[in-house]
Amino acid sequence: MDIQIEASWKSALKETFDQPHFQALINQVEDSYAAAMVCPKKEEIFHAFNKCALNAVKVVILGQDPYPTPGHAHGLCFSVPETVHPLAKSLQNIFKEIHSDLGTPIPTHGNLDRWATQGILLLNTVLTVNAHDPNSHKKFGWETFTDEVIKKTSEQQEGVIFLLWGAQAQQKKNLIDQSKHHVLTAPHPSPLSAYRGFFDCKHFSKTNELLALQNKSQINW
């Protein structure tokens, strides 16, 4: 697979790309695309990186694996193309919390490209999945790669706000230098847990307050 990834990420992750474990991962992913329907499309696997360069990252939101419904995943965690309706319940809950927190209208579609281009890395911890089979690529080794992404972001950037929603995302806290970054935690926005503290977490206004304190442009959520 020819890794099409933005230049600053390509440079930062060069050693990772050269590792045998990454080559094994890519071979397994290639085999999956050859044998079955895989989400997202191959050219969208690294979409989050191509929309948000490493040197532009101001905020990181961590997801799990891509939506397994064909046509829904497009390489950004929680995001779906404009044509997808109804939205996943977790994304609906994110939009409800933004509306409650900031008073902004609920968007008419779920494409979060507009967040990525403002400096938000929308990173799933696993970047591919077989259609209709959640977590099917969980053992491929994507987590080793995405852990390295988190570490590189922590090492090379300053004052990044990491939004860690749910237990799986919060397990990544030890990869982040909390002496120079900000970590906000809450339950996952899924219907199973949103009412346990995701609603009213106010992470969106808090993120903008932290950005303003650093004289960085705030996010238009």
PDB file of C-alpha atoms in Angstrom:
ATOM      1  CA  MET A   1       0.000   0.000   0.000  1.00  0.00           C
ATOM      2  CA  ASP A   2       1.303   3.437  -0.931  1.00  0.00           C
ATOM      3  CA  ILE A   3       0.840   5.504   2.241  1.00  0.00           C
ATOM      4  CA  GLN A   4      -0.610   8.853   1.139  1.00  0.00           C
ATOM      5  CA  ILE A   5      -0.168  11.021   4.209  1.00  0.00           C
ATOM      6  CA  GLU A   6       0.515  14.731   4.755  1.00  0.00           C
ATOM      7  CA  ALA A   7       4.207  15.730   4.771  1.00  0.00           C
ATOM      8  CA  SER A   8       4.628  16.694   8.452  1.00  0.00           C
ATOM      9  CA  TRP A   9       3.092  13.373   9.559  1.00  0.00           C
ATOM     10  CA  LYS A  10       5.153  11.458   7.002  1.00  0.00           C
ATOM     11  CA  SER A  11       8.326  12.962   8.445  1.00  0.00           C
ATOM     12  CA  ALA A  12       7.372  12.447  12.101  1.00  0.00           C
ATOM     13  CA  LEU A  13       6.241   8.847  11.562  1.00  0.00           C
ATOM     14  CA  LYS A  14       8.984   7.758   9.149  1.00  0.00           C
ATOM     15  CA  GLU A  15      10.615   5.398  11.665  1.00  0.00           C
ATOM     16  CA  THR A  16       7.226   3.886  12.474  1.00  0.00           C
ATOM     17  CA  PHE A  17       6.449   3.297   8.796  1.00  0.00           C
ATOM     18  CA  ASP A  18       9.772   1.455   8.460  1.00  0.00           C
ATOM     19  CA  GLN A  19       9.094  -0.934  11.350  1.00  0.00           C
ATOM     20  CA  PRO A  20       8.325  -4.608  10.600  1.00  0.00           C
ATOM     21  CA  HIS A  21       5.155  -4.455  12.723  1.00  0.00           C
ATOM     22  CA  PHE A  22       3.783  -1.629  10.561  1.00  0.00           C
ATOM     23  CA  GLN A  23       4.585  -3.527   7.371  1.00  0.00           C
ATOM     24  CA  ALA A  24       2.786  -6.570   8.814  1.00  0.00           C
ATOM     25  CA  LEU A  25      -0.203  -4.385   9.683  1.00  0.00           C
ATOM     26  CA  ILE A  26      -0.410  -2.950   6.170  1.00  0.00           C
ATOM     27  CA  ASN A  27      -0.117  -6.415   4.615  1.00  0.00           C
ATOM     28  CA  GLN A  28      -3.027  -7.608   6.758  1.00  0.00           C
ATOM     29  CA  VAL A  29      -5.082  -4.552   5.817  1.00  0.00           C
ATOM     30  CA  GLU A  30      -4.318  -5.105   2.109  1.00  0.00           C
ATOM     31  CA  ASP A  31      -5.421  -8.731   2.400  1.00  0.00           C
ATOM     32  CA  SER A  32      -8.688  -7.604   4.015  1.00  0.00           C
ATOM     33  CA  TYR A  33      -9.471  -5.145   1.200  1.00  0.00           C
ATOM     34  CA  ALA A  34      -8.807  -7.920  -1.310  1.00  0.00           C
ATOM     35  CA  ALA A  35     -11.050 -10.419   0.474  1.00  0.00           C
ATOM     36  CA  ALA A  36     -13.994  -8.377   1.797  1.00  0.00           C
ATOM     37  CA  MET A  37     -15.649  -4.960   1.967  1.00  0.00           C
ATOM     38  CA  VAL A  38     -13.620  -2.775   4.325  1.00  0.00           C
ATOM     39  CA  CYS A  39     -14.483   0.644   5.761  1.00  0.00           C
ATOM     40  CA  PRO A  40     -13.458   3.339   5.024  1.00  0.00           C
ATOM     41  CA  LYS A  41     -12.360   3.382   1.374  1.00  0.00           C
ATOM     42  CA  LYS A  42      -8.643   2.684   1.076  1.00  0.00           C
ATOM     43  CA  GLU A  43      -7.859   6.251  -0.004  1.00  0.00           C
ATOM     44  CA  GLU A  44      -9.571   7.612   3.147  1.00  0.00           C
ATOM     45  CA  ILE A  45      -7.674   5.573   5.780  1.00  0.00           C
ATOM     46  CA  PHE A  46      -5.385   8.539   6.590  1.00  0.00           C
ATOM     47  CA  HIS A  47      -7.975  11.253   5.941  1.00  0.00           C
ATOM     48  CA  ALA A  48      -7.651  12.665   9.504  1.00  0.00           C
ATOM     49  CA  PHE A  49      -3.929  13.286   8.956  1.00  0.00           C
ATOM     50  CA  ASN A  50      -4.375  14.787   5.510  1.00  0.00           C
ATOM     51  CA  LYS A  51      -6.980  17.233   6.812  1.00  0.00           C
ATOM     52  CA  CYS A  52      -4.953  18.255   9.893  1.00  0.00           C
ATOM     53  CA  ALA A  53      -1.159  18.483   9.649  1.00  0.00           C
ATOM     54  CA  LEU A  54       0.881  17.639  12.757  1.00  0.00           C
ATOM     55  CA  ASN A  55       2.108  21.216  13.090  1.00  0.00           C
ATOM     56  CA  ALA A  56      -1.526  22.441  12.983  1.00  0.00           C
ATOM     57  CA  VAL A  57      -2.923  20.192  15.739  1.00  0.00           C
ATOM     58  CA  LYS A  58      -4.603  22.177  18.521  1.00  0.00           C
ATOM     59  CA  VAL A  59      -7.154  19.594  19.697  1.00  0.00           C
ATOM     60  CA  VAL A  60      -7.258  15.782  19.590  1.00  0.00           C
ATOM     61  CA  ILE A  61     -10.489  13.789  19.808  1.00  0.00           C
ATOM     62  CA  LEU A  62     -10.073  10.026  20.117  1.00  0.00           C
ATOM     63  CA  GLY A  63     -12.556   7.520  18.734  1.00  0.00           C
ATOM     64  CA  GLN A  64     -12.439   3.724  18.558  1.00  0.00           C
ATOM     65  CA  ASP A  65     -12.811   1.949  15.212  1.00  0.00           C
ATOM     66  CA  PRO A  66     -14.586   3.264  12.086  1.00  0.00           C
ATOM     67  CA  TYR A  67     -18.329   2.911  11.506  1.00  0.00           C
ATOM     68  CA  PRO A  68     -18.822  -0.565   9.982  1.00  0.00           C
ATOM     69  CA  THR A  69     -21.799   0.520   7.845  1.00  0.00           C
ATOM     70  CA  PRO A  70     -20.651   0.944   4.226  1.00  0.00           C
ATOM     71  CA  GLY A  71     -20.586   4.602   3.205  1.00  0.00           C
ATOM     72  CA  HIS A  72     -20.517   5.940   6.777  1.00  0.00           C
ATOM     73  CA  ALA A  73     -16.810   5.918   7.706  1.00  0.00           C
ATOM     74  CA  HIS A  74     -14.547   8.352   5.867  1.00  0.00           C
ATOM     75  CA  GLY A  75     -11.424   8.485   8.005  1.00  0.00           C
ATOM     76  CA  LEU A  76     -12.415  10.918  10.787  1.00  0.00           C
ATOM     77  CA  CYS A  77     -13.642   9.647  14.143  1.00  0.00           C
ATOM     78  CA  PHE A  78     -17.379  10.224  14.783  1.00  0.00           C
ATOM     79  CA  SER A  79     -17.742  11.910  11.356  1.00  0.00           C
ATOM     80  CA  VAL A  80     -19.920  10.817   8.417  1.00  0.00           C
ATOM     81  CA  PRO A  81     -20.325  12.220   4.884  1.00  0.00           C
ATOM     82  CA  GLU A  82     -23.053  14.835   4.327  1.00  0.00           C
ATOM     83  CA  THR A  83     -25.333  12.286   2.661  1.00  0.00           C
ATOM     84  CA  VAL A  84     -25.601  10.003   5.722  1.00  0.00           C
ATOM     85  CA  HIS A  85     -28.872  10.241   7.666  1.00  0.00           C
ATOM     86  CA  PRO A  86     -29.840   9.563  10.363  1.00  0.00           C
ATOM     87  CA  LEU A  87     -26.629  10.275  12.229  1.00  0.00           C
ATOM     88  CA  ALA A  88     -25.111   7.782  14.653  1.00  0.00           C
ATOM     89  CA  LYS A  89     -26.449   8.275  18.162  1.00  0.00           C
ATOM     90  CA  SER A  90     -23.007   9.226  19.535  1.00  0.00           C
ATOM     91  CA  LEU A  91     -22.648  12.001  16.965  1.00  0.00           C
ATOM     92  CA  GLN A  92     -26.177  13.202  17.698  1.00  0.00           C
ATOM     93  CA  ASN A  93     -25.245  13.400  21.382  1.00  0.00           C
ATOM     94  CA  ILE A  94     -22.060  15.351  20.586  1.00  0.00           C
ATOM     95  CA  PHE A  95     -24.128  17.884  18.656  1.00  0.00           C
ATOM     96  CA  LYS A  96     -26.687  18.072  21.504  1.00  0.00           C
ATOM     97  CA  GLU A  97     -23.922  18.853  23.993  1.00  0.00           C
ATOM     98  CA  ILE A  98     -22.437  21.541  21.724  1.00  0.00           C
ATOM     99  CA  HIS A  99     -25.892  23.101  21.407  1.00  0.00           C
ATOM    100  CA  SER A 100     -26.383  22.985  25.188  1.00  0.00           C
ATOM    101  CA  ASP A 101     -22.865  24.267  25.907  1.00  0.00           C
ATOM    102  CA  LEU A 102     -22.573  27.030  23.313  1.00  0.00           C
ATOM    103  CA  GLY A 103     -26.126  27.671  22.116  1.00  0.00           C
ATOM    104  CA  THR A 104     -25.161  27.064  18.481  1.00  0.00           C
ATOM    105  CA  PRO A 105     -27.635  25.411  16.088  1.00  0.00           C
ATOM    106  CA  ILE A 106     -27.433  21.639  15.627  1.00  0.00           C
ATOM    107  CA  PRO A 107     -25.771  20.982  12.223  1.00  0.00           C
ATOM    108  CA  THR A 108     -27.800  19.562   9.347  1.00  0.00           C
ATOM    109  CA  HIS A 109     -25.118  16.972   8.514  1.00  0.00           C
ATOM    110  CA  GLY A 110     -22.358  15.051  10.284  1.00  0.00           C
ATOM    111  CA  ASN A 111     -19.283  15.753   8.158  1.00  0.00           C
ATOM    112  CA  LEU A 112     -16.608  16.991  10.568  1.00  0.00           C
ATOM    113  CA  ASP A 113     -14.068  18.017   7.919  1.00  0.00           C
ATOM    114  CA  ARG A 114     -14.801  21.556   9.105  1.00  0.00           C
ATOM    115  CA  TRP A 115     -13.355  20.661  12.522  1.00  0.00           C
ATOM    116  CA  ALA A 116     -10.276  18.952  11.082  1.00  0.00           C
ATOM    117  CA  THR A 117      -9.351  21.978   8.988  1.00  0.00           C
ATOM    118  CA  GLN A 118      -9.424  24.132  12.150  1.00  0.00           C
ATOM    119  CA  GLY A 119      -6.753  22.009  13.854  1.00  0.00           C
ATOM    120  CA  ILE A 120      -8.676  19.092  15.351  1.00  0.00           C
ATOM    121  CA  LEU A 121      -7.131  15.653  14.850  1.00  0.00           C
ATOM    122  CA  LEU A 122     -10.133  13.297  14.719  1.00  0.00           C
ATOM    123  CA  LEU A 123      -8.257  10.076  15.421  1.00  0.00           C
ATOM    124  CA  ASN A 124      -9.712   6.603  15.654  1.00  0.00           C
ATOM    125  CA  THR A 125      -7.448   4.189  17.545  1.00  0.00           C
ATOM    126  CA  VAL A 126      -8.143   1.564  14.840  1.00  0.00           C
ATOM    127  CA  LEU A 127      -8.310   2.918  11.283  1.00  0.00           C
ATOM    128  CA  THR A 128     -10.067   0.120   9.368  1.00  0.00           C
ATOM    129  CA  VAL A 129     -12.878  -2.394   9.914  1.00  0.00           C
ATOM    130  CA  ASN A 130     -14.682  -5.061   7.907  1.00  0.00           C
ATOM    131  CA  ALA A 131     -18.149  -3.948   6.860  1.00  0.00           C
ATOM    132  CA  HIS A 132     -20.875  -5.002   9.324  1.00  0.00           C
ATOM    133  CA  ASP A 133     -18.260  -6.444  11.737  1.00  0.00           C
ATOM    134  CA  PRO A 134     -17.268  -3.974  14.504  1.00  0.00           C
ATOM    135  CA  ASN A 135     -13.802  -4.389  16.008  1.00  0.00           C
ATOM    136  CA  SER A 136     -12.814  -6.893  13.312  1.00  0.00           C
ATOM    137  CA  HIS A 137      -9.434  -5.192  12.779  1.00  0.00           C
ATOM    138  CA  LYS A 138      -8.775  -4.579  16.473  1.00  0.00           C
ATOM    139  CA  LYS A 139      -5.956  -7.154  16.637  1.00  0.00           C
ATOM    140  CA  PHE A 140      -4.204  -6.023  13.450  1.00  0.00           C
ATOM    141  CA  GLY A 141      -1.829  -3.633  15.246  1.00  0.00           C
ATOM    142  CA  TRP A 142      -3.396  -0.276  14.470  1.00  0.00           C
ATOM    143  CA  GLU A 143      -3.247   0.674  18.167  1.00  0.00           C
ATOM    144  CA  THR A 144       0.578   0.508  18.106  1.00  0.00           C
ATOM    145  CA  PHE A 145       0.549   2.972  15.219  1.00  0.00           C
ATOM    146  CA  THR A 146      -2.040   5.346  16.680  1.00  0.00           C
ATOM    147  CA  ASP A 147      -0.310   5.284  20.087  1.00  0.00           C
ATOM    148  CA  GLU A 148       2.783   6.527  18.258  1.00  0.00           C
ATOM    149  CA  VAL A 149       0.670   9.280  16.673  1.00  0.00           C
ATOM    150  CA  ILE A 150      -0.458  10.418  20.133  1.00  0.00           C
ATOM    151  CA  LYS A 151       3.138  10.354  21.427  1.00  0.00           C
ATOM    152  CA  LYS A 152       4.444  12.360  18.464  1.00  0.00           C
ATOM    153  CA  THR A 153       1.687  14.923  18.922  1.00  0.00           C
ATOM    154  CA  SER A 154       2.549  15.199  22.608  1.00  0.00           C
ATOM    155  CA  GLU A 155       6.283  15.529  21.891  1.00  0.00           C
ATOM    156  CA  GLN A 156       6.177  17.961  18.980  1.00  0.00           C
ATOM    157  CA  GLN A 157       3.259  20.258  19.845  1.00  0.00           C
ATOM    158  CA  GLU A 158       2.503  22.547  22.789  1.00  0.00           C
ATOM    159  CA  GLY A 159      -0.748  23.178  24.650  1.00  0.00           C
ATOM    160  CA  VAL A 160      -2.858  20.616  22.772  1.00  0.00           C
ATOM    161  CA  ILE A 161      -6.279  19.862  24.288  1.00  0.00           C
ATOM    162  CA  PHE A 162      -6.953  16.123  24.338  1.00  0.00           C
ATOM    163  CA  LEU A 163     -10.657  15.213  24.660  1.00  0.00           C
ATOM    164  CA  LEU A 164     -10.794  11.661  26.007  1.00  0.00           C
ATOM    165  CA  TRP A 165     -14.343  10.334  26.070  1.00  0.00           C
ATOM    166  CA  GLY A 166     -14.895   6.895  27.579  1.00  0.00           C
ATOM    167  CA  ALA A 167     -12.650   4.339  29.251  1.00  0.00           C
ATOM    168  CA  GLN A 168     -10.825   3.231  26.091  1.00  0.00           C
ATOM    169  CA  ALA A 169      -9.775   6.757  25.182  1.00  0.00           C
ATOM    170  CA  GLN A 170      -8.789   7.528  28.773  1.00  0.00           C
ATOM    171  CA  GLN A 171      -6.345   4.611  28.744  1.00  0.00           C
ATOM    172  CA  LYS A 172      -4.199   6.775  26.444  1.00  0.00           C
ATOM    173  CA  LYS A 173      -3.561   9.436  29.113  1.00  0.00           C
ATOM    174  CA  ASN A 174      -0.151   7.972  29.931  1.00  0.00           C
ATOM    175  CA  LEU A 175       1.008   8.719  26.351  1.00  0.00           C
ATOM    176  CA  ILE A 176       0.437  12.458  26.870  1.00  0.00           C
ATOM    177  CA  ASP A 177       2.826  14.847  28.633  1.00  0.00           C
ATOM    178  CA  GLN A 178       0.310  16.511  30.920  1.00  0.00           C
ATOM    179  CA  SER A 179       2.867  19.092  32.034  1.00  0.00           C
ATOM    180  CA  LYS A 180       2.508  20.835  28.654  1.00  0.00           C
ATOM    181  CA  HIS A 181      -0.883  19.691  27.366  1.00  0.00           C
ATOM    182  CA  HIS A 182      -4.487  19.712  28.624  1.00  0.00           C
ATOM    183  CA  VAL A 183      -6.519  16.521  29.095  1.00  0.00           C
ATOM    184  CA  LEU A 184     -10.313  16.725  29.474  1.00  0.00           C
ATOM    185  CA  THR A 185     -12.143  13.482  30.277  1.00  0.00           C
ATOM    186  CA  ALA A 186     -15.811  12.491  30.213  1.00  0.00           C
ATOM    187  CA  PRO A 187     -17.926   9.388  29.630  1.00  0.00           C
ATOM    188  CA  HIS A 188     -18.378   8.309  26.016  1.00  0.00           C
ATOM    189  CA  PRO A 189     -21.175  10.122  24.112  1.00  0.00           C
ATOM    190  CA  SER A 190     -22.914   6.840  23.225  1.00  0.00           C
ATOM    191  CA  PRO A 191     -26.514   6.416  24.428  1.00  0.00           C
ATOM    192  CA  LEU A 192     -25.250   3.896  27.009  1.00  0.00           C
ATOM    193  CA  SER A 193     -23.127   6.439  28.851  1.00  0.00           C
ATOM    194  CA  ALA A 194     -23.858  10.006  27.699  1.00  0.00           C
ATOM    195  CA  TYR A 195     -26.176  10.634  30.662  1.00  0.00           C
ATOM    196  CA  ARG A 196     -23.435   9.617  33.108  1.00  0.00           C
ATOM    197  CA  GLY A 197     -21.525  12.844  32.535  1.00  0.00           C
ATOM    198  CA  PHE A 198     -20.904  13.473  28.855  1.00  0.00           C
ATOM    199  CA  PHE A 199     -23.937  15.729  28.810  1.00  0.00           C
ATOM    200  CA  ASP A 200     -23.030  18.960  30.598  1.00  0.00           C
ATOM    201  CA  CYS A 201     -19.275  18.240  30.433  1.00  0.00           C
ATOM    202  CA  LYS A 202     -18.920  21.567  28.544  1.00  0.00           C
ATOM    203  CA  HIS A 203     -15.774  20.357  26.805  1.00  0.00           C
ATOM    204  CA  PHE A 204     -16.439  22.575  23.799  1.00  0.00           C
ATOM    205  CA  SER A 205     -16.522  25.876  25.698  1.00  0.00           C
ATOM    206  CA  LYS A 206     -13.635  24.695  27.913  1.00  0.00           C
ATOM    207  CA  THR A 207     -11.570  23.890  24.825  1.00  0.00           C
ATOM    208  CA  ASN A 208     -12.140  27.367  23.444  1.00  0.00           C
ATOM    209  CA  GLU A 209     -11.244  28.944  26.790  1.00  0.00           C
ATOM    210  CA  LEU A 210      -7.956  27.001  26.859  1.00  0.00           C
ATOM    211  CA  LEU A 211      -7.185  28.002  23.271  1.00  0.00           C
ATOM    212  CA  ALA A 212      -7.905  31.661  24.050  1.00  0.00           C
ATOM    213  CA  LEU A 213      -5.528  31.553  27.022  1.00  0.00           C
ATOM    214  CA  GLN A 214      -2.804  30.448  24.582  1.00  0.00           C
ATOM    215  CA  ASN A 215      -3.705  33.150  22.048  1.00  0.00           C
ATOM    216  CA  LYS A 216      -4.749  30.440  19.590  1.00  0.00           C
ATOM    217  CA  SER A 217      -7.815  30.781  17.384  1.00  0.00           C
ATOM    218  CA  GLN A 218     -10.923  29.205  18.902  1.00  0.00           C
ATOM    219  CA  ILE A 219     -12.866  26.401  17.244  1.00  0.00           C
ATOM    220  CA  ASN A 220     -16.073  27.186  15.363  1.00  0.00           C
ATOM    221  CA  TRP A 221     -17.902  24.085  16.565  1.00  0.00           C
TER     222      TRP A 221
END
